[in-house]
mmCIF file of C-alpha atoms in Angstrom:
data_model
loop_
_atom_site.group_PDB
_atom_site.id
_atom_site.type_symbol
_atom_site.label_atom_id
_atom_site.label_comp_id
_atom_site.label_asym_id
_atom_site.label_seq_id
_atom_site.Cartn_x
_atom_site.Cartn_y
_atom_site.Cartn_z
ATOM 1 C CA UNK A 20 0.000 0.000 0.000
ATOM 2 C CA UNK A 21 1.307 3.431 -0.992
ATOM 3 C CA UNK A 22 0.813 5.659 2.065
ATOM 4 C CA UNK A 23 1.544 8.872 0.152
ATOM 5 C CA UNK A 24 -0.979 8.015 -2.568
ATOM 6 C CA UNK A 25 -3.601 7.157 0.063
ATOM 7 C CA UNK A 26 -2.921 10.382 1.988
ATOM 8 C CA UNK A 27 -3.275 12.333 -1.268
ATOM 9 C CA UNK A 28 -6.623 10.638 -1.961
ATOM 10 C CA UNK A 29 -7.847 11.491 1.540
ATOM 11 C CA UNK A 30 -6.702 15.078 1.009
ATOM 12 C CA UNK A 31 -8.630 15.317 -2.260
ATOM 13 C CA UNK A 32 -11.753 13.897 -0.622
ATOM 14 C CA UNK A 33 -11.520 16.340 2.297
ATOM 15 C CA UNK A 34 -11.448 19.138 -0.325
ATOM 16 C CA UNK A 35 -10.058 21.858 1.981
ATOM 17 C CA UNK A 36 -9.814 24.442 -0.819
ATOM 18 C CA UNK A 37 -13.430 23.836 -1.733
ATOM 19 C CA UNK A 38 -14.474 24.211 1.909
ATOM 20 C CA UNK A 39 -12.475 27.389 2.556
ATOM 21 C CA UNK A 40 -15.139 29.789 1.293
ATOM 22 C CA UNK A 41 -18.039 27.939 2.951
ATOM 23 C CA UNK A 42 -16.263 27.563 6.301
ATOM 24 C CA UNK A 43 -15.269 31.225 6.174
ATOM 25 C CA UNK A 44 -18.899 32.171 5.525
ATOM 26 C CA UNK A 45 -20.195 30.047 8.425
ATOM 27 C CA UNK A 46 -17.572 31.290 10.878
ATOM 28 C CA UNK A 47 -17.923 34.933 9.845
ATOM 29 C CA UNK A 48 -21.126 35.094 11.882
ATOM 30 C CA UNK A 49 -19.166 34.326 15.065
ATOM 31 C CA UNK A 50 -17.050 36.721 17.122
ATOM 32 C CA UNK A 51 -13.543 36.811 15.671
ATOM 33 C CA UNK A 52 -11.912 35.507 18.861
ATOM 34 C CA UNK A 53 -14.028 32.310 18.740
ATOM 35 C CA UNK A 54 -13.641 31.397 15.073
ATOM 36 C CA UNK A 55 -10.328 29.550 15.299
ATOM 37 C CA UNK A 56 -11.352 27.619 18.437
ATOM 38 C CA UNK A 57 -14.621 26.507 16.835
ATOM 39 C CA UNK A 58 -12.822 25.448 13.649
ATOM 40 C CA UNK A 59 -10.200 23.427 15.558
ATOM 41 C CA UNK A 60 -12.939 21.768 17.636
ATOM 42 C CA UNK A 61 -14.891 20.788 14.520
ATOM 43 C CA UNK A 62 -11.770 19.393 12.835
ATOM 44 C CA UNK A 63 -10.977 17.275 15.919
ATOM 45 C CA UNK A 64 -14.554 15.947 15.957
ATOM 46 C CA UNK A 65 -14.265 15.035 12.268
ATOM 47 C CA UNK A 66 -10.980 13.199 12.911
ATOM 48 C CA UNK A 67 -12.510 11.291 15.837
ATOM 49 C CA UNK A 68 -15.441 10.166 13.670
ATOM 50 C CA UNK A 69 -13.144 8.939 10.908
ATOM 51 C CA UNK A 70 -10.904 7.117 13.394
ATOM 52 C CA UNK A 71 -14.030 5.416 14.761
ATOM 53 C CA UNK A 72 -14.776 4.069 11.295
ATOM 54 C CA UNK A 73 -11.114 3.157 10.819
ATOM 55 C CA UNK A 74 -11.059 0.890 13.875
ATOM 56 C CA UNK A 75 -14.678 -0.254 13.772
ATOM 57 C CA UNK A 76 -15.187 -0.410 10.019
ATOM 58 C CA UNK A 77 -14.899 -4.196 9.723
ATOM 59 C CA UNK A 78 -17.567 -4.725 12.390
ATOM 60 C CA UNK A 79 -19.813 -2.170 10.711
ATOM 61 C CA UNK A 80 -19.473 -3.937 7.357
ATOM 62 C CA UNK A 81 -20.116 -7.300 8.989
ATOM 63 C CA UNK A 82 -23.210 -6.001 10.716
ATOM 64 C CA UNK A 83 -24.553 -4.558 7.455
ATOM 65 C CA UNK A 84 -23.467 -7.692 5.520
ATOM 66 C CA UNK A 85 -21.645 -5.665 2.869
ATOM 67 C CA UNK A 86 -19.060 -7.104 0.487
ATOM 68 C CA UNK A 87 -15.835 -5.226 -0.395
ATOM 69 C CA UNK A 88 -16.933 -5.015 -4.054
ATOM 70 C CA UNK A 89 -20.173 -3.298 -3.047
ATOM 71 C CA UNK A 90 -18.268 -0.763 -0.964
ATOM 72 C CA UNK A 91 -15.748 -0.112 -3.732
ATOM 73 C CA UNK A 92 -18.422 0.448 -6.391
ATOM 74 C CA UNK A 93 -20.621 2.641 -4.183
ATOM 75 C CA UNK A 94 -17.582 4.543 -2.873
ATOM 76 C CA UNK A 95 -16.476 5.221 -6.445
ATOM 77 C CA UNK A 96 -19.942 6.532 -7.332
ATOM 78 C CA UNK A 97 -20.000 8.808 -4.269
ATOM 79 C CA UNK A 98 -16.515 10.133 -5.005
ATOM 80 C CA UNK A 99 -17.518 10.748 -8.619
ATOM 81 C CA UNK A 100 -20.570 12.749 -7.549
ATOM 82 C CA UNK A 101 -18.481 14.753 -5.071
ATOM 83 C CA UNK A 102 -15.909 15.464 -7.804
ATOM 84 C CA UNK A 103 -18.638 16.565 -10.228
ATOM 85 C CA UNK A 104 -19.900 18.941 -7.559
ATOM 86 C CA UNK A 105 -16.391 20.370 -7.261
ATOM 87 C CA UNK A 106 -16.214 20.912 -11.021
ATOM 88 C CA UNK A 107 -19.771 22.185 -11.463
ATOM 89 C CA UNK A 108 -20.771 23.761 -8.135
ATOM 90 C CA UNK A 109 -24.385 24.361 -7.240
ATOM 91 C CA UNK A 110 -25.867 26.305 -4.356
ATOM 92 C CA UNK A 111 -25.635 24.140 -1.247
ATOM 93 C CA UNK A 112 -28.187 23.850 1.534
ATOM 94 C CA UNK A 113 -25.248 24.029 3.930
ATOM 95 C CA UNK A 114 -24.736 27.703 3.134
ATOM 96 C CA UNK A 115 -28.072 28.796 4.594
ATOM 97 C CA UNK A 116 -27.754 31.645 7.039
ATOM 98 C CA UNK A 117 -27.764 30.853 10.716
ATOM 99 C CA UNK A 118 -26.639 32.728 13.786
ATOM 100 C CA UNK A 119 -26.057 29.551 15.803
ATOM 101 C CA UNK A 120 -22.540 28.353 16.512
ATOM 102 C CA UNK A 121 -21.887 25.251 14.373
ATOM 103 C CA UNK A 122 -21.490 22.025 16.345
ATOM 104 C CA UNK A 123 -20.701 18.816 14.435
ATOM 105 C CA UNK A 124 -23.182 19.727 11.656
ATOM 106 C CA UNK A 125 -22.487 21.049 9.054
ATOM 107 C CA UNK A 126 -18.721 21.560 9.393
ATOM 108 C CA UNK A 127 -17.452 18.309 10.947
ATOM 109 C CA UNK A 128 -20.179 16.277 9.219
ATOM 110 C CA UNK A 129 -20.870 16.215 6.301
ATOM 111 C CA UNK A 130 -18.587 18.929 4.933
ATOM 112 C CA UNK A 131 -15.330 17.417 6.216
ATOM 113 C CA UNK A 132 -16.005 13.851 7.368
ATOM 114 C CA UNK A 133 -18.649 13.294 4.732
ATOM 115 C CA UNK A 134 -19.978 10.128 3.089
ATOM 116 C CA UNK A 135 -17.098 9.989 0.616
ATOM 117 C CA UNK A 136 -14.423 10.238 3.335
ATOM 118 C CA UNK A 137 -16.130 7.612 5.503
ATOM 119 C CA UNK A 138 -16.615 5.329 2.478
ATOM 120 C CA UNK A 139 -12.917 5.700 1.619
ATOM 121 C CA UNK A 140 -11.910 4.795 5.197
ATOM 122 C CA UNK A 141 -14.160 1.718 5.163
ATOM 123 C CA UNK A 142 -13.005 0.661 1.709
ATOM 124 C CA UNK A 143 -9.316 0.978 2.585
ATOM 125 C CA UNK A 144 -9.614 -0.901 5.878
ATOM 126 C CA UNK A 145 -11.506 -3.675 4.089
ATOM 127 C CA UNK A 146 -8.906 -3.899 1.322
ATOM 128 C CA UNK A 147 -5.916 -3.759 3.717
ATOM 129 C CA UNK A 148 -7.188 -5.146 7.044
ATOM 130 C CA UNK A 149 -3.699 -5.726 8.476
ATOM 131 C CA UNK A 150 -2.270 -2.334 7.567
ATOM 132 C CA UNK A 151 -4.375 -0.093 9.792
ATOM 133 C CA UNK A 152 -1.305 1.745 11.208
ATOM 134 C CA UNK A 153 -0.350 2.901 7.696
ATOM 135 C CA UNK A 154 -3.954 3.859 6.960
ATOM 136 C CA UNK A 155 -4.057 5.848 10.210
ATOM 137 C CA UNK A 156 -0.822 7.653 9.261
ATOM 138 C CA UNK A 157 -2.228 8.560 5.824
ATOM 139 C CA UNK A 158 -5.543 9.687 7.320
ATOM 140 C CA UNK A 159 -3.951 11.836 10.040
ATOM 141 C CA UNK A 160 -1.448 13.371 7.601
ATOM 142 C CA UNK A 161 -4.200 14.352 5.144
ATOM 143 C CA UNK A 162 -6.345 15.642 8.013
ATOM 144 C CA UNK A 163 -3.482 17.739 9.425
ATOM 145 C CA UNK A 164 -2.709 19.386 6.076
ATOM 146 C CA UNK A 165 -6.408 20.002 5.376
ATOM 147 C CA UNK A 166 -6.987 21.432 8.872
ATOM 148 C CA UNK A 167 -3.959 23.729 8.490
ATOM 149 C CA UNK A 168 -5.334 25.026 5.179
ATOM 150 C CA UNK A 169 -8.748 25.679 6.730
ATOM 151 C CA UNK A 170 -7.234 27.385 9.795
ATOM 152 C CA UNK A 171 -5.231 29.616 7.451
ATOM 153 C CA UNK A 172 -8.326 30.248 5.308
ATOM 154 C CA UNK A 173 -8.524 34.016 6.026
ATOM 155 C CA UNK A 174 -4.987 34.436 4.666
ATOM 156 C CA UNK A 175 -5.726 32.141 1.707
ATOM 157 C CA UNK A 176 -8.886 34.040 0.844
ATOM 158 C CA UNK A 177 -6.920 37.279 0.738
ATOM 159 C CA UNK A 178 -3.966 35.786 -1.188
ATOM 160 C CA UNK A 179 -5.746 33.605 -3.755
ATOM 161 C CA UNK A 180 -9.033 35.415 -3.981
ATOM 162 C CA UNK A 181 -12.312 33.732 -4.835
ATOM 163 C CA UNK A 182 -11.230 32.878 -8.397
ATOM 164 C CA UNK A 183 -7.936 31.307 -7.312
ATOM 165 C CA UNK A 184 -9.634 29.180 -4.661
ATOM 166 C CA UNK A 185 -12.245 28.071 -7.205
ATOM 167 C CA UNK A 186 -9.543 27.125 -9.738
ATOM 168 C CA UNK A 187 -7.736 24.967 -7.153
ATOM 169 C CA UNK A 188 -10.960 23.207 -6.225
ATOM 170 C CA UNK A 189 -11.702 22.392 -9.868
ATOM 171 C CA UNK A 190 -8.207 20.990 -10.345
ATOM 172 C CA UNK A 191 -8.718 18.751 -7.308
ATOM 173 C CA UNK A 192 -12.102 17.725 -8.710
ATOM 174 C CA UNK A 193 -10.506 16.570 -11.957
ATOM 175 C CA UNK A 194 -7.983 14.431 -10.075
ATOM 176 C CA UNK A 195 -10.696 13.026 -7.820
ATOM 177 C CA UNK A 196 -12.729 11.911 -10.863
ATOM 178 C CA UNK A 197 -9.799 9.721 -11.926
ATOM 179 C CA UNK A 198 -9.578 8.218 -8.430
ATOM 180 C CA UNK A 199 -13.347 7.591 -8.376
ATOM 181 C CA UNK A 200 -13.383 5.832 -11.752
ATOM 182 C CA UNK A 201 -10.455 3.617 -10.714
ATOM 183 C CA UNK A 202 -12.218 2.721 -7.459
ATOM 184 C CA UNK A 203 -15.372 1.825 -9.397
ATOM 185 C CA UNK A 204 -13.426 -0.351 -11.857
ATOM 186 C CA UNK A 205 -11.629 -2.117 -8.992
ATOM 187 C CA UNK A 206 -14.983 -2.942 -7.427
ATOM 188 C CA UNK A 207 -16.350 -4.293 -10.716
ATOM 189 C CA UNK A 208 -13.220 -6.445 -11.146
ATOM 190 C CA UNK A 209 -13.570 -7.877 -7.634
ATOM 191 C CA UNK A 210 -17.257 -8.586 -8.241
ATOM 192 C CA UNK A 211 -16.568 -10.356 -11.555
ATOM 193 C CA UNK A 212 -13.822 -12.404 -9.920
ATOM 194 C CA UNK A 213 -16.222 -13.494 -7.170
ATOM 195 C CA UNK A 214 -18.795 -14.596 -9.767
ATOM 196 C CA UNK A 215 -16.283 -16.654 -11.750
ATOM 197 C CA UNK A 216 -14.814 -18.367 -8.675
#
């Protein structure tokens, strides 16, 4: 297993550049002295949720009676839809105005630890059940870089501007489409192999 490639995939799924503008919009309604603390808290909650699926993913799959091929195909579809949303953005329900301080929803879930990230964690732990330390390293590394980008989002917004941030997100969306298609094809191959055996 290539840890760097896996960490890069996690990073693409977390889509920190795509979340910069939305997170900035949500946090702008809070007092400036609380914004960073709320963001760090939400990122830690997201990491805890993903680690829960990392260590309990096999039991969850067993309980739901899901095969690895099913997870790979559905994970590829989810990633593809997420990537299409990055390339062709639409107005999100998550951007609705609210004066409440965000707690878990929408920042930790589903904007950071969303269905695609959880599906990727489950898929990877199913494919490499004995390599959970490497998966954890890749997950934490991608999380740390993504969290740092989001914490530095005010500086990024000023430096890149809205157009620069949008261009980076679209580039990440293109790469994520390739990852999603490969994941889908891997699932189809595993399913065909199970039928022929």
